[in-house]
Amino acid sequence: MELTTNKSVLDWIKEKAELVKPDNIVWIDGSKEQLDALHAEACKTGEMIKLNEELLPDCYLHRTKPNDVARVEDRTLICTPTEEEAGPTNHWMEPSKCYEMLYEIAKDSYKGRTMYVIPYSMGPVGSPFSKVGIELTDSIYVVLNMSIMTRVGKKVLEVLGDSNDWVRGLHCKCDIDAEKRWICQFPQDNTIISVNSGYGGNVLLGKKCFALRIASYQGWKEGWQAEHMLILGVENPQGEVKYICAAFPSACGKTNLAMLIPPEGYQKAGYKVWCVGDDIAWIRKGEDGRLYAINPENGFFGVAPGTNMKSNPNALLSTKKGTIFTNVAHNLDNNTVWWEGLDKNPPENAHDWLGNDWNGKTSTEKGAHPNSRFTAPAVNCPCLSKEFENPQGVPISAFVFGGRRAKLAPLVYQSKSWNNGVFVGSIMASETTAAAAGAVGVVRRDPMAMLPFCGYNMADYWQHWIDIGAGLDEDKAPKFFNVNWFRKDDEGNFLWPGFGDNLRVLEWIIKRCEGKVDAKETAIGYVPYSEDINISGIEDEITKETLESILEVDNTLWADETKGIEEFYGKFGDKVPAALKAELDSLKANLK
Ligand code: GTP
Ligand code: SPV
Ligand code: MN
């Protein structure tokens, strides 16, 4: 039964149904009964495997096709009327040409299948930050994931009413043909079409496609920001909470930092860390002139490998019920899941992520795919912030950028101003990970961790950042920092212990925001004096000398880096904001 009388919604669904020709249409109402029935159906067809109800209640395992395990950046298109609007870092196709290509692929592709209509809200239903989307899909896996990652159902349509302001999303599994796989955003049309994939980032259209690519464009037009950022709150022993937004590229530690467990000494002193979000932040100016952020999502689509009770207990505990695991190993002895880095006890009687017999003790193959993921409800998270559902969001004290840089970037430094901070975000670079198809470990520019997610010309996006700052009073504007947990020695060992100990760096960041600690001025910004980073309790993991070495700024290496920055900026020609060119010039002068 149709769940709305909204004409723009009904017309669009009718039009798309005529294209893909489903056998029937099912509206997702958000009820438990409907979800239960869909789980049962997915288990019957083998699309999902029900896991041990006692050890992992309401949890399921799913395997994607081996050719479909990560985002596909070279098949992700921004379809703006002109190529310049998409910019040199996006793949572009002219919209009418792209629609024609996609409709040819999608035509009749739901024959023999059901069309599920998923009304969803990004952000708490009815919040002034929130936006509505409707995704059509022929995949129960997508329905069940969207039901964890977003707020779905009737209540969303009630809030939408007769409005035409909603994002259209069409997903067609087709044959999972990698040669015909396309993930296409049409920012001017509020439309997303995804074909021939069943992998999360390509098909959960509320996430990267809407909440970043389409929303970044909407934010540009409407005066707000959609960012690839975690949001966390640090509570000090006095009970005051300061919120930080941090942008790291995919699989570079957002989920880990967002759910950080304070080191023992900090716990004893009364420090707590609260998670508001682990991947996406929508940010706008509040009535008091400060910037506020919400997490538009309702769950975590987290990287499984490496998640364990030591590295990220809060993430692991979040996956203990109501979770869907994708492409991990299946322990057949107790019908649970396993992945590399979960524990030192891999199952011997198991299936690997491909579904083949696998003995974790003897096999040289991996049991889980490096980009295997869990889809876990946010409410499961033991450190979920009590502001998670706050429709007004949380006030931001600091923006933090970071990535994987084995040598160059120091553990932490602070930018000298808003524009200098935007510059630091714009020159971010990081070694690539398994989150996207392609080579792993290659350094590439990834401005603000938005390279694969910016729905318009990156140079316009930088200007938007600068304009946002120009509209804030200096004393209310967040301060900017850059961190690097990934400095390595010549043998390739990490020099900084990381994970929970990253709170030691956050503590310095917050003190800087409060003007409570001095810093050393260098060519790139303010760096801590080593005595201001608290390493008590971890002296056996990091010596004072090592700490000093990872706080050092090597002007020769940075001078080299400016050449890479110039080359990157060169791609944008005249569009690079004058403010950023000025920042680059002053960096070059500082390095002389
Ligand atoms: P997406 O969900 O892909 O956007 O990524 P994310 O940024 O949430 O990634 P996540 O937190 O899951 O990153 C996981 C990877 O980062 C794993 O390989 C971790 O081992 C590594 N990692 C996280 N924090 C640290 C740290 O402090 N130090 C080191 N060395 N590695 C870390
Ligand atoms: C990322 O790759 O940055 C993710 C996972 O957060 S996905 O949703 O697949 O994009
Ligand atoms: Mn991400």
mmCIF file with all atom_site columns, C-alpha atoms and ligand atoms in Angstrom, residues 228 249-256 278-279 301 303 373 404 485-486 494 498-499 502, ligand 1:
data_model
loop_
_atom_site.group_PDB
_atom_site.id
_atom_site.type_symbol
_atom_site.label_atom_id
_atom_site.label_alt_id
_atom_site.label_comp_id
_atom_site.label_asym_id
_atom_site.label_entity_id
_atom_site.label_seq_id
_atom_site.pdbx_PDB_ins_code
_atom_site.Cartn_x
_atom_site.Cartn_y
_atom_site.Cartn_z
_atom_site.occupancy
_atom_site.B_iso_or_equiv
_atom_site.pdbx_formal_charge
_atom_site.auth_seq_id
_atom_site.auth_comp_id
_atom_site.auth_asym_id
_atom_site.auth_atom_id
_atom_site.pdbx_PDB_model_num
ATOM   1  C CA  . HIS A 1 228 ? 33.506 13.337 5.835  1.00 0.00 ? 228 HIS A CA  1
ATOM   2  C CA  . PRO A 1 249 ? 40.300 9.507  4.608  1.00 0.00 ? 249 PRO A CA  1
ATOM   3  C CA  . SER A 1 250 ? 38.492 6.155  4.446  1.00 0.00 ? 250 SER A CA  1
ATOM   4  C CA  . ALA A 1 251 ? 39.905 3.488  6.785  1.00 0.00 ? 251 ALA A CA  1
ATOM   5  C CA  . CYS A 1 252 ? 42.247 5.974  8.500  1.00 0.00 ? 252 CYS A CA  1
ATOM   6  C CA  . GLY A 1 253 ? 40.767 5.825  11.986 1.00 0.00 ? 253 GLY A CA  1
ATOM   7  C CA  . LYS A 1 254 ? 37.546 7.873  12.232 1.00 0.00 ? 254 LYS A CA  1
ATOM   8  C CA  . THR A 1 255 ? 35.537 5.051  13.824 1.00 0.00 ? 255 THR A CA  1
ATOM   9  C CA  . ASN A 1 256 ? 38.441 4.362  16.178 1.00 0.00 ? 256 ASN A CA  1
ATOM   10 C CA  . ASP A 1 278 ? 31.959 8.211  13.060 1.00 0.00 ? 278 ASP A CA  1
ATOM   11 C CA  . ASP A 1 279 ? 31.816 9.157  9.375  1.00 0.00 ? 279 ASP A CA  1
ATOM   12 C CA  . PHE A 1 301 ? 29.193 1.031  8.644  1.00 0.00 ? 301 PHE A CA  1
ATOM   13 C CA  . VAL A 1 303 ? 35.729 -1.528 8.912  1.00 0.00 ? 303 VAL A CA  1
ATOM   14 C CA  . ARG A 1 373 ? 32.345 -4.198 7.259  1.00 0.00 ? 373 ARG A CA  1
ATOM   15 C CA  . ARG A 1 404 ? 48.416 8.339  6.808  1.00 0.00 ? 404 ARG A CA  1
ATOM   16 C CA  . TRP A 1 485 ? 48.948 8.846  14.017 1.00 0.00 ? 485 TRP A CA  1
ATOM   17 C CA  . PHE A 1 486 ? 50.840 7.015  11.292 1.00 0.00 ? 486 PHE A CA  1
ATOM   18 C CA  . PHE A 1 494 ? 54.415 2.978  13.924 1.00 0.00 ? 494 PHE A CA  1
ATOM   19 C CA  . GLY A 1 498 ? 47.720 5.605  18.780 1.00 0.00 ? 498 GLY A CA  1
ATOM   20 C CA  . PHE A 1 499 ? 44.156 4.443  19.523 1.00 0.00 ? 499 PHE A CA  1
ATOM   21 C CA  . ASN A 1 502 ? 45.267 9.705  20.895 1.00 0.00 ? 502 ASN A CA  1
HETATM 22 P P1  . GTP B 2 .   ? 35.672 4.764  6.750  1.00 0.00 ? 1   GTP B P1  1
HETATM 23 O O1  . GTP B 2 .   ? 34.556 4.057  7.468  1.00 0.00 ? 1   GTP B O1  1
HETATM 24 O O2  . GTP B 2 .   ? 36.206 3.963  5.599  1.00 0.00 ? 1   GTP B O2  1
HETATM 25 O O3  . GTP B 2 .   ? 35.395 6.169  6.367  1.00 0.00 ? 1   GTP B O3  1
HETATM 26 O O4  . GTP B 2 .   ? 36.948 4.782  7.704  1.00 0.00 ? 1   GTP B O4  1
HETATM 27 P P2  . GTP B 2 .   ? 37.301 5.184  9.189  1.00 0.00 ? 1   GTP B P2  1
HETATM 28 O O5  . GTP B 2 .   ? 38.118 6.434  9.117  1.00 0.00 ? 1   GTP B O5  1
HETATM 29 O O6  . GTP B 2 .   ? 36.139 5.151  10.095 1.00 0.00 ? 1   GTP B O6  1
HETATM 30 O O7  . GTP B 2 .   ? 38.271 3.996  9.530  1.00 0.00 ? 1   GTP B O7  1
HETATM 31 P P3  . GTP B 2 .   ? 38.549 3.158  10.826 1.00 0.00 ? 1   GTP B P3  1
HETATM 32 O O8  . GTP B 2 .   ? 38.442 3.913  12.090 1.00 0.00 ? 1   GTP B O8  1
HETATM 33 O O9  . GTP B 2 .   ? 37.727 1.920  10.767 1.00 0.00 ? 1   GTP B O9  1
HETATM 34 O O10 . GTP B 2 .   ? 40.079 2.835  10.509 1.00 0.00 ? 1   GTP B O10 1
HETATM 35 C C1  . GTP B 2 .   ? 40.563 1.599  10.677 1.00 0.00 ? 1   GTP B C1  1
HETATM 36 C C2  . GTP B 2 .   ? 42.052 1.517  10.358 1.00 0.00 ? 1   GTP B C2  1
HETATM 37 O O11 . GTP B 2 .   ? 42.785 2.565  10.985 1.00 0.00 ? 1   GTP B O11 1
HETATM 38 C C3  . GTP B 2 .   ? 42.589 0.226  10.910 1.00 0.00 ? 1   GTP B C3  1
HETATM 39 O O12 . GTP B 2 .   ? 43.562 -0.249 10.011 1.00 0.00 ? 1   GTP B O12 1
HETATM 40 C C4  . GTP B 2 .   ? 43.212 0.651  12.223 1.00 0.00 ? 1   GTP B C4  1
HETATM 41 O O13 . GTP B 2 .   ? 44.209 -0.223 12.629 1.00 0.00 ? 1   GTP B O13 1
HETATM 42 C C5  . GTP B 2 .   ? 43.767 2.016  11.859 1.00 0.00 ? 1   GTP B C5  1
HETATM 43 N N1  . GTP B 2 .   ? 43.889 2.927  13.018 1.00 0.00 ? 1   GTP B N1  1
HETATM 44 C C6  . GTP B 2 .   ? 42.901 3.576  13.655 1.00 0.00 ? 1   GTP B C6  1
HETATM 45 N N2  . GTP B 2 .   ? 43.386 4.346  14.652 1.00 0.00 ? 1   GTP B N2  1
HETATM 46 C C7  . GTP B 2 .   ? 44.734 4.186  14.614 1.00 0.00 ? 1   GTP B C7  1
HETATM 47 C C8  . GTP B 2 .   ? 45.810 4.728  15.375 1.00 0.00 ? 1   GTP B C8  1
HETATM 48 O O14 . GTP B 2 .   ? 45.632 5.537  16.270 1.00 0.00 ? 1   GTP B O14 1
HETATM 49 N N3  . GTP B 2 .   ? 47.079 4.324  15.033 1.00 0.00 ? 1   GTP B N3  1
HETATM 50 C C9  . GTP B 2 .   ? 47.305 3.446  14.021 1.00 0.00 ? 1   GTP B C9  1
HETATM 51 N N4  . GTP B 2 .   ? 48.567 3.111  13.749 1.00 0.00 ? 1   GTP B N4  1
HETATM 52 N N5  . GTP B 2 .   ? 46.311 2.915  13.288 1.00 0.00 ? 1   GTP B N5  1
HETATM 53 C C10 . GTP B 2 .   ? 45.056 3.278  13.577 1.00 0.00 ? 1   GTP B C10 1
#
